[in-house]
Coordinates of C-alpha atoms in Angstrom, one line a residue:
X1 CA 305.5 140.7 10.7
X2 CA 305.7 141.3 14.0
X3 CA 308.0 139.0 16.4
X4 CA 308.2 140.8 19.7
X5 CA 305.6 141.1 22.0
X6 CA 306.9 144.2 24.0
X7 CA 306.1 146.0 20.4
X8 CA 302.8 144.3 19.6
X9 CA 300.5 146.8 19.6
X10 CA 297.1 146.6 21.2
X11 CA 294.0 145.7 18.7
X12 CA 290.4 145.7 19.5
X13 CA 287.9 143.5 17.6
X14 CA 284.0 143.7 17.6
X15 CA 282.6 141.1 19.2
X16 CA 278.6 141.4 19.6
X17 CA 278.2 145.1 21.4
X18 CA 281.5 145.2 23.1
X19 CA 285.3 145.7 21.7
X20 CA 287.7 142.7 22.8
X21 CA 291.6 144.0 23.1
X22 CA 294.1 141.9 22.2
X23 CA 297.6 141.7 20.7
X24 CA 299.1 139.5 18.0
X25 CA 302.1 138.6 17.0
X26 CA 304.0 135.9 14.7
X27 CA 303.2 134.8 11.4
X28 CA 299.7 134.8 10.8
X29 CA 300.1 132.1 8.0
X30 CA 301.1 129.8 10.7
X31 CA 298.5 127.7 13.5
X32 CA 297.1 130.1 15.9
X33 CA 298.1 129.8 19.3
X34 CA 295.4 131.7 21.6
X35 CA 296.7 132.6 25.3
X36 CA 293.9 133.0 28.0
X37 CA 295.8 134.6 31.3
X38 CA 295.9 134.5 34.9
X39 CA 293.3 136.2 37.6
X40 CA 293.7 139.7 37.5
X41 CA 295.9 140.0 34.2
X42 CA 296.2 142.1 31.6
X43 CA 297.8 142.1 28.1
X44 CA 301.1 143.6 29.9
X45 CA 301.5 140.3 32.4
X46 CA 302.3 138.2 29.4
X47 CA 305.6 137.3 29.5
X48 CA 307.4 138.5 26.3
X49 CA 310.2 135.4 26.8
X50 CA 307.1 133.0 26.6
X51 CA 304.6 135.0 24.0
X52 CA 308.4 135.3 21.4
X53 CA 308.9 131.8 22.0
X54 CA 305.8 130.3 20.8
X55 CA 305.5 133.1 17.9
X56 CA 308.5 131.3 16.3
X57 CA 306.1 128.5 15.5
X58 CA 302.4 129.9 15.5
X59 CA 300.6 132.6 14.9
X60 CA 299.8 134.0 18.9
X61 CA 297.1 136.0 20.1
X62 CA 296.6 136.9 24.1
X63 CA 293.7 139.0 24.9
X64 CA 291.8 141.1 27.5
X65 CA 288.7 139.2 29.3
X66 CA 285.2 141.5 28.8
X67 CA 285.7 144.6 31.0
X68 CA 289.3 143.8 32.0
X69 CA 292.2 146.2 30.3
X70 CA 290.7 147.9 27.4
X71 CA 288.5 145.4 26.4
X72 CA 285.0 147.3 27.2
X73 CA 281.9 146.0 28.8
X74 CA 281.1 144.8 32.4
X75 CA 283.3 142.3 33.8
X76 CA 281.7 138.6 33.8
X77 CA 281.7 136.6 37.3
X78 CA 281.2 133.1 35.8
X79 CA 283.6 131.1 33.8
X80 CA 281.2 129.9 31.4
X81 CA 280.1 133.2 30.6
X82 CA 284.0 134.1 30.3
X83 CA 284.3 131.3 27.6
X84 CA 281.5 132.3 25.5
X85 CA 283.2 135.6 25.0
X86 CA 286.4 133.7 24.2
X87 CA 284.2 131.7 21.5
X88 CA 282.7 134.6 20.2
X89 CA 286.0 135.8 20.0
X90 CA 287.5 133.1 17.9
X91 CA 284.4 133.1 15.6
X92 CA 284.7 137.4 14.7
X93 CA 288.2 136.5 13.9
X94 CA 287.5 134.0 12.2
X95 CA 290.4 131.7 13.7
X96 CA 290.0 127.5 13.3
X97 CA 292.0 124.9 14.3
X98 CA 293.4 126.6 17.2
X99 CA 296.4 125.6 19.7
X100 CA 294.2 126.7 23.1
X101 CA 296.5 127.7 26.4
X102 CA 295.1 128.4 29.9
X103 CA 297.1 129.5 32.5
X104 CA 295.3 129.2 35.5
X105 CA 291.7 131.5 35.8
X106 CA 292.7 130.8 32.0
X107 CA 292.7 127.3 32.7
X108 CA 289.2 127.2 33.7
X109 CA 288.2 129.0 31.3
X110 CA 289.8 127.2 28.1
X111 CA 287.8 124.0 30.1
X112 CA 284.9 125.4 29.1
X113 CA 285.7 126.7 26.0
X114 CA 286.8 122.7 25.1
X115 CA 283.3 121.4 26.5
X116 CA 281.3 124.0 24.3
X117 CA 283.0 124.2 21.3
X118 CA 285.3 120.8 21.0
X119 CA 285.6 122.0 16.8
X120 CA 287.2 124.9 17.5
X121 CA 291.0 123.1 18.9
X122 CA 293.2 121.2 18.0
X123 CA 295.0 120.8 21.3
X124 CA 295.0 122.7 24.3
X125 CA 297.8 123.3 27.3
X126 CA 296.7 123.7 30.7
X127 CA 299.0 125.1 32.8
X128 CA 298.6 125.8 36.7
X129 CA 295.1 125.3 36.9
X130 CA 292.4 122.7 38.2
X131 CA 288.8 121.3 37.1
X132 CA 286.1 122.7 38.2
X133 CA 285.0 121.4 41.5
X134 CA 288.7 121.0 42.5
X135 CA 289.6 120.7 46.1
X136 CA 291.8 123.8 46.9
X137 CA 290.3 126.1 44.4
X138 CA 287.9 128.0 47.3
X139 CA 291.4 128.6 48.8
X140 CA 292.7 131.1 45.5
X141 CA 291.0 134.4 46.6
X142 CA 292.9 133.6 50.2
X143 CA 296.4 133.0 48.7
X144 CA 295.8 135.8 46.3
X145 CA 295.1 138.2 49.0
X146 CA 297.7 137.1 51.6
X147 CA 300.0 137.3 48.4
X148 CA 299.1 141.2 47.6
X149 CA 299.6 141.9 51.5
X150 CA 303.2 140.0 51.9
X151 CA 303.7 141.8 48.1
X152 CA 302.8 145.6 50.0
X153 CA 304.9 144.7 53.3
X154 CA 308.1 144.2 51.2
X155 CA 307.4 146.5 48.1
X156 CA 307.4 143.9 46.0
X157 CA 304.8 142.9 43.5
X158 CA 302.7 140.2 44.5
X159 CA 303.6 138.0 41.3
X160 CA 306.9 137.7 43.0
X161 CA 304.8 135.2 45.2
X162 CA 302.4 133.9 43.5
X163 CA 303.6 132.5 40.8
X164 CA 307.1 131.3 42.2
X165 CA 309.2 129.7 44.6
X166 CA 310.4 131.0 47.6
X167 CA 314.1 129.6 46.6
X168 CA 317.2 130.7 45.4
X169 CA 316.1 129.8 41.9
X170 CA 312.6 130.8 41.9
X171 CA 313.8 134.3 43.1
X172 CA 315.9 135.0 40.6
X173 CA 312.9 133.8 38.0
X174 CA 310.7 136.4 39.7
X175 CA 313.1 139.2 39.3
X176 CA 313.7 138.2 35.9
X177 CA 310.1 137.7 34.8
X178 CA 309.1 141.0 36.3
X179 CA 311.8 142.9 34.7
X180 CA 310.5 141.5 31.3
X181 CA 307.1 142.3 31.5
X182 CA 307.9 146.0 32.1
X183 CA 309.6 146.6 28.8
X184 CA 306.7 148.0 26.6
X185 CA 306.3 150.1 23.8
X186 CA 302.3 150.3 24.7
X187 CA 300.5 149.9 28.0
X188 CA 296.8 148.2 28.6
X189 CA 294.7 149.9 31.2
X190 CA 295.3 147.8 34.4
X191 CA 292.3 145.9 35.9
X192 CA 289.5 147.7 38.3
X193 CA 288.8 146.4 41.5
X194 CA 285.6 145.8 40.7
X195 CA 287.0 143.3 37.4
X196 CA 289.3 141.7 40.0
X197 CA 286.5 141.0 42.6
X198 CA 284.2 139.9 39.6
X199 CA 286.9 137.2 38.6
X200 CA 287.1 136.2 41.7
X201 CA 283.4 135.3 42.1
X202 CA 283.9 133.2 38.9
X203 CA 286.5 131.0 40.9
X204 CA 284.2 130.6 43.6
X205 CA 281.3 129.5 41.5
X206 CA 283.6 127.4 39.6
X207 CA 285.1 125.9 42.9
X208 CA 281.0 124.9 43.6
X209 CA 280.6 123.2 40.3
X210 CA 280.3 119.8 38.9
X211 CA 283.2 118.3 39.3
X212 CA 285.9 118.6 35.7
X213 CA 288.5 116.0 36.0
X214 CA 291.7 114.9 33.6
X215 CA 289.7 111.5 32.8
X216 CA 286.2 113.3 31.3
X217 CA 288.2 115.5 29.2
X218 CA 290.6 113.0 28.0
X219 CA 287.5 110.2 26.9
X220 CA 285.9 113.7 25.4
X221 CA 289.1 114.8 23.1
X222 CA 291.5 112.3 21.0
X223 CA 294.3 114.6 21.0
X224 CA 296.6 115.3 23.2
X225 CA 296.1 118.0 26.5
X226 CA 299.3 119.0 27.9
X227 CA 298.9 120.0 31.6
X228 CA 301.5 121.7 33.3
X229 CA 301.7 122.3 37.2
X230 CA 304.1 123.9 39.5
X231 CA 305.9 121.4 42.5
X232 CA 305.2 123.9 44.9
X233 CA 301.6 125.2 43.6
X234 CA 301.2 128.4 45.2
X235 CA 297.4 128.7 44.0
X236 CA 296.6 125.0 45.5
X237 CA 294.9 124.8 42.1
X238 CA 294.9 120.4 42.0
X239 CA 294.9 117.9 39.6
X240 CA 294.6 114.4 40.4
X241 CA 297.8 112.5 39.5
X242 CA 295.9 108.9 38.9
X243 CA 293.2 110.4 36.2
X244 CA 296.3 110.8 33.5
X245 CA 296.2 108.3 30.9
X246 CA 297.8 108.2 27.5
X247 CA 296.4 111.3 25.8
X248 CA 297.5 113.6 28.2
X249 CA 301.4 114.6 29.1
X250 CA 302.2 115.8 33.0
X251 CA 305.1 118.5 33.2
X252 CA 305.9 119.6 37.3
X253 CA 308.1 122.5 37.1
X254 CA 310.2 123.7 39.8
X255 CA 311.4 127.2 39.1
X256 CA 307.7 128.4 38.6
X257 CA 305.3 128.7 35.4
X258 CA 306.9 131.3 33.4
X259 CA 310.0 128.8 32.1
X260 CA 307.3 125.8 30.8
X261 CA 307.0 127.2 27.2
X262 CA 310.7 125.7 27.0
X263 CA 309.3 122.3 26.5
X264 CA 306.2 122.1 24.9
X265 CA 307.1 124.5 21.4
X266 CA 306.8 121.0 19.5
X267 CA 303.1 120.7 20.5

Protein backbone atom coordinates (compact mmCIF):
# COMPACT_ATOMS: atom_id res chain seq x y z
CA UNK A 1 0.00 0.00 0.00
CA UNK A 2 1.15 2.98 -1.06
CA UNK A 3 1.14 6.29 1.43
CA UNK A 4 3.21 8.86 -0.32
CA UNK A 5 2.21 10.67 -3.17
CA UNK A 6 5.76 11.84 -4.44
CA UNK A 7 6.06 7.80 -5.02
CA UNK A 8 2.61 7.14 -6.51
CA UNK A 9 3.23 6.14 -9.64
CA UNK A 10 1.26 7.32 -12.74
CA UNK A 11 -1.69 4.77 -13.99
CA UNK A 12 -3.73 5.09 -17.02
CA UNK A 13 -7.30 3.68 -17.27
CA UNK A 14 -9.48 3.15 -20.45
CA UNK A 15 -12.11 5.19 -20.56
CA UNK A 16 -14.23 5.02 -23.96
CA UNK A 17 -11.28 5.65 -26.77
CA UNK A 18 -8.95 7.62 -24.67
CA UNK A 19 -6.54 6.68 -21.66
CA UNK A 20 -7.18 8.80 -18.33
CA UNK A 21 -3.78 9.18 -16.06
CA UNK A 22 -4.03 9.27 -12.69
CA UNK A 23 -2.31 8.34 -9.43
CA UNK A 24 -3.59 6.56 -6.30
CA UNK A 25 -2.64 6.16 -3.21
CA UNK A 26 -3.93 4.97 0.42
CA UNK A 27 -5.82 2.07 1.33
CA UNK A 28 -8.07 1.14 -1.33
CA UNK A 29 -10.32 -0.73 1.24
CA UNK A 30 -11.09 2.64 2.60
CA UNK A 31 -13.87 5.52 0.99
CA UNK A 32 -12.46 7.02 -2.08
CA UNK A 33 -11.62 10.41 -2.06
CA UNK A 34 -11.37 11.79 -5.88
CA UNK A 35 -9.27 15.17 -6.28
CA UNK A 36 -10.20 17.33 -9.44
CA UNK A 37 -7.28 20.22 -9.77
CA UNK A 38 -6.74 23.66 -10.56
CA UNK A 39 -6.56 25.45 -14.28
CA UNK A 40 -3.55 24.35 -15.87
CA UNK A 41 -2.59 21.46 -13.45
CA UNK A 42 -1.16 18.43 -13.67
CA UNK A 43 -0.75 15.27 -11.52
CA UNK A 44 2.65 16.94 -10.21
CA UNK A 45 0.76 20.26 -8.74
CA UNK A 46 -0.85 18.13 -6.17
CA UNK A 47 0.47 18.92 -3.05
CA UNK A 48 1.91 15.77 -1.47
CA UNK A 49 1.31 17.39 2.32
CA UNK A 50 -2.47 17.53 1.31
CA UNK A 51 -2.83 14.17 -1.07
CA UNK A 52 -0.68 12.11 2.38
CA UNK A 53 -3.10 13.73 4.60
CA UNK A 54 -6.30 12.60 3.28
CA UNK A 55 -4.73 9.05 2.31
CA UNK A 56 -4.62 8.40 6.07
CA UNK A 57 -8.35 8.16 6.01
CA UNK A 58 -9.50 7.32 2.31
CA UNK A 59 -8.50 5.70 -0.46
CA UNK A 60 -7.33 9.02 -2.93
CA UNK A 61 -7.25 9.33 -6.53
CA UNK A 62 -6.15 12.77 -8.43
CA UNK A 63 -6.10 12.56 -12.12
CA UNK A 64 -5.21 14.27 -15.46
CA UNK A 65 -8.30 16.17 -17.31
CA UNK A 66 -8.73 14.60 -21.23
CA UNK A 67 -5.66 15.79 -23.17
CA UNK A 68 -3.96 17.41 -20.14
CA UNK A 69 -0.61 15.45 -18.76
CA UNK A 70 -0.64 12.12 -20.09
CA UNK A 71 -4.03 11.55 -20.17
CA UNK A 72 -4.53 11.38 -24.22
CA UNK A 73 -7.21 12.90 -26.37
CA UNK A 74 -8.05 16.57 -27.27
CA UNK A 75 -8.46 18.83 -24.47
CA UNK A 76 -12.33 19.76 -23.72
CA UNK A 77 -13.33 23.64 -23.52
CA UNK A 78 -16.61 23.13 -21.56
CA UNK A 79 -17.06 22.06 -18.05
CA UNK A 80 -19.73 19.88 -18.68
CA UNK A 81 -17.94 18.01 -21.12
CA UNK A 82 -15.00 17.96 -18.49
CA UNK A 83 -17.38 16.24 -15.97
CA UNK A 84 -18.65 13.64 -18.13
CA UNK A 85 -15.13 12.34 -18.56
CA UNK A 86 -14.77 12.55 -14.75
CA UNK A 87 -18.14 10.31 -14.68
CA UNK A 88 -17.01 8.08 -17.13
CA UNK A 89 -14.05 7.89 -15.07
CA UNK A 90 -15.62 6.87 -11.88
CA UNK A 91 -17.88 4.33 -13.69
CA UNK A 92 -14.42 2.27 -15.63
CA UNK A 93 -13.12 2.20 -12.14
CA UNK A 94 -15.80 1.19 -10.86
CA UNK A 95 -15.62 3.59 -7.70
CA UNK A 96 -19.21 4.42 -5.55
CA UNK A 97 -19.88 6.32 -2.78
CA UNK A 98 -17.24 8.83 -3.43
CA UNK A 99 -15.80 11.75 -1.24
CA UNK A 100 -15.71 14.43 -4.39
CA UNK A 101 -12.98 17.58 -4.05
CA UNK A 102 -12.79 20.50 -6.49
CA UNK A 103 -10.33 22.98 -6.22
CA UNK A 104 -11.11 25.68 -8.29
CA UNK A 105 -11.49 24.89 -12.43
CA UNK A 106 -12.04 21.54 -10.30
CA UNK A 107 -14.71 23.19 -8.50
CA UNK A 108 -16.66 23.82 -11.51
CA UNK A 109 -16.29 20.88 -12.61
CA UNK A 110 -17.22 18.59 -9.49
CA UNK A 111 -20.60 21.10 -9.79
CA UNK A 112 -21.44 19.44 -12.68
CA UNK A 113 -20.43 16.22 -11.85
CA UNK A 114 -22.99 16.66 -8.56
CA UNK A 115 -25.93 17.89 -10.98
CA UNK A 116 -25.45 14.78 -13.47
CA UNK A 117 -24.78 12.13 -11.38
CA UNK A 118 -26.05 13.08 -7.61
CA UNK A 119 -25.54 8.76 -6.91
CA UNK A 120 -22.22 8.83 -7.43
CA UNK A 121 -21.18 11.15 -3.86
CA UNK A 122 -21.44 11.06 -0.87
CA UNK A 123 -20.17 14.57 -0.02
CA UNK A 124 -18.20 16.85 -1.91
CA UNK A 125 -15.52 19.88 -0.86
CA UNK A 126 -15.38 22.84 -2.84
CA UNK A 127 -12.58 24.72 -2.34
CA UNK A 128 -11.59 28.22 -4.07
CA UNK A 129 -14.09 28.08 -6.58
CA UNK A 130 -17.56 29.68 -7.68
CA UNK A 131 -21.02 28.68 -9.36
CA UNK A 132 -21.33 28.98 -12.62
CA UNK A 133 -22.51 32.38 -13.69
CA UNK A 134 -20.44 33.84 -10.70
CA UNK A 135 -19.53 37.47 -10.86
CA UNK A 136 -15.62 37.67 -11.05
CA UNK A 137 -15.14 34.42 -12.82
CA UNK A 138 -14.68 36.30 -16.53
CA UNK A 139 -11.88 38.05 -14.54
CA UNK A 140 -9.68 34.31 -13.96
CA UNK A 141 -7.96 34.26 -17.52
CA UNK A 142 -6.86 38.12 -16.51
CA UNK A 143 -5.48 37.30 -13.02
CA UNK A 144 -4.04 34.13 -14.40
CA UNK A 145 -2.12 35.85 -17.05
CA UNK A 146 -0.97 39.03 -15.02
CA UNK A 147 0.08 36.19 -12.52
CA UNK A 148 2.42 34.25 -15.11
CA UNK A 149 3.92 37.76 -16.23
CA UNK A 150 4.63 39.12 -12.37
CA UNK A 151 5.74 35.07 -12.02
CA UNK A 152 8.48 35.66 -15.34
CA UNK A 153 9.57 39.35 -14.11
CA UNK A 154 10.81 37.88 -10.72
CA UNK A 155 11.67 34.20 -11.68
CA UNK A 156 9.32 32.87 -9.67
CA UNK A 157 6.49 30.48 -10.50
CA UNK A 158 3.36 31.96 -10.97
CA UNK A 159 1.68 29.65 -8.11
CA UNK A 160 3.67 31.76 -5.89
CA UNK A 161 0.83 34.31 -6.68
CA UNK A 162 -1.92 32.77 -7.47
CA UNK A 163 -2.73 30.76 -4.93
CA UNK A 164 -1.32 32.83 -1.88
CA UNK A 165 -0.90 35.82 0.02
CA UNK A 166 1.27 38.47 -0.62
CA UNK A 167 2.24 38.37 3.34
CA UNK A 168 4.88 37.29 5.53
CA UNK A 169 2.86 34.07 6.12
CA UNK A 170 1.57 33.39 2.77
CA UNK A 171 5.18 33.69 1.46
CA UNK A 172 6.64 31.30 3.39
CA UNK A 173 3.47 28.80 2.40
CA UNK A 174 4.41 29.43 -1.22
CA UNK A 175 8.06 28.53 -0.77
CA UNK A 176 7.07 25.72 1.10
CA UNK A 177 4.33 24.38 -1.19
CA UNK A 178 6.50 24.71 -4.17
CA UNK A 179 9.37 22.97 -2.64
CA UNK A 180 6.95 19.94 -2.02
CA UNK A 181 5.60 19.52 -5.15
CA UNK A 182 9.07 19.18 -6.76
CA UNK A 183 9.97 16.03 -4.85
CA UNK A 184 8.99 13.17 -7.30
CA UNK A 185 10.01 9.91 -8.10
CA UNK A 186 7.87 10.22 -11.59
CA UNK A 187 6.90 13.24 -13.66
CA UNK A 188 3.49 13.89 -15.84
CA UNK A 189 3.99 15.64 -19.06
CA UNK A 190 3.16 19.27 -18.29
CA UNK A 191 0.13 20.95 -20.05
CA UNK A 192 0.18 22.32 -23.84
CA UNK A 193 -0.73 25.68 -24.49
CA UNK A 194 -3.17 24.66 -26.49
CA UNK A 195 -4.90 22.50 -23.15
CA UNK A 196 -4.35 25.65 -21.14
CA UNK A 197 -6.11 28.01 -23.68
CA UNK A 198 -8.86 25.17 -23.97
CA UNK A 199 -9.51 25.30 -20.10
CA UNK A 200 -9.67 28.55 -20.22
CA UNK A 201 -12.59 28.73 -22.75
CA UNK A 202 -14.40 26.42 -20.40
CA UNK A 203 -14.24 29.24 -17.63
CA UNK A 204 -15.45 31.63 -19.93
CA UNK A 205 -18.44 29.57 -20.99
CA UNK A 206 -18.98 28.65 -17.60
CA UNK A 207 -18.75 32.44 -16.42
CA UNK A 208 -21.94 32.87 -19.30
CA UNK A 209 -23.96 30.12 -17.82
CA UNK A 210 -27.05 29.77 -15.70
CA UNK A 211 -26.40 30.91 -12.68
CA UNK A 212 -25.11 27.71 -9.82
CA UNK A 213 -25.54 29.06 -6.38
CA UNK A 214 -24.81 27.48 -2.68
CA UNK A 215 -28.82 27.47 -2.10
CA UNK A 216 -29.74 25.09 -5.53
CA UNK A 217 -27.14 22.77 -4.57
CA UNK A 218 -27.89 22.56 -0.94
CA UNK A 219 -32.07 21.93 -1.59
CA UNK A 220 -30.52 19.31 -4.39
CA UNK A 221 -28.08 17.24 -1.86
CA UNK A 222 -28.98 16.22 2.03
CA UNK A 223 -25.43 15.94 2.91
CA UNK A 224 -23.19 18.07 3.80
CA UNK A 225 -20.84 20.41 1.01
CA UNK A 226 -17.92 21.78 2.55
CA UNK A 227 -16.77 24.99 0.70
CA UNK A 228 -13.64 26.49 1.38
CA UNK A 229 -12.39 30.03 0.15
CA UNK A 230 -9.38 32.09 0.54
CA UNK A 231 -9.74 35.82 2.55
CA UNK A 232 -7.84 37.26 -0.07
CA UNK A 233 -9.20 35.31 -3.25
CA UNK A 234 -6.65 35.84 -5.77
CA UNK A 235 -8.90 34.14 -8.60
CA UNK A 236 -12.08 36.53 -7.55
CA UNK A 237 -13.78 33.19 -7.90
CA UNK A 238 -17.23 34.30 -5.37
CA UNK A 239 -19.59 32.73 -3.38
CA UNK A 240 -22.37 34.49 -1.83
CA UNK A 241 -22.05 34.49 1.89
CA UNK A 242 -26.16 34.82 2.57
CA UNK A 243 -26.99 31.46 0.40
CA UNK A 244 -25.25 29.14 3.31
CA UNK A 245 -27.62 27.41 5.29
CA UNK A 246 -27.28 24.39 7.54
CA UNK A 247 -26.06 21.65 5.13
CA UNK A 248 -23.18 23.45 4.10
CA UNK A 249 -19.90 24.51 6.34
CA UNK A 250 -17.87 27.94 5.26
CA UNK A 251 -13.99 27.71 6.03
CA UNK A 252 -11.97 31.41 4.97
CA UNK A 253 -8.34 30.64 5.12
CA UNK A 254 -5.81 33.13 5.36
CA UNK A 255 -2.44 31.61 4.54
CA UNK A 256 -3.80 30.37 1.11
CA UNK A 257 -5.50 26.90 -0.08
CA UNK A 258 -2.80 24.44 0.27
CA UNK A 259 -3.15 24.32 4.46
CA UNK A 260 -7.33 23.56 4.32
CA UNK A 261 -6.96 19.73 4.24
CA UNK A 262 -5.96 20.42 8.12
CA UNK A 263 -9.50 20.78 8.98
CA UNK A 264 -11.77 18.92 7.07
CA UNK A 265 -9.93 15.06 7.46
CA UNK A 266 -13.14 14.18 9.59
CA UNK A 267 -15.50 14.77 6.61
Amino acid sequence: MNTSYKDAKTQLMRVGNENIAYRRLGDESKPVLLFLNHLAATLDNCDPAIMDGFAKSYSVIAIDYRGVGKSTGKPRRTIEEMADDVINFVEAMNLSNIRLLGFSLGGFVAQQVLLKAPNLCVKAILAGTGGAGGKGISRVGLVTYWDMLRGLLTFRDPKYYLFFPMIAEGKTAARDFLKRIKRRTECDDPIRLYAFQAQLSAISLWEKGRKTTCRRFISLFGWLMVIVIEWFQPLIHTILLNEFQVHSLLFILKQGMVGFFNIIFSL
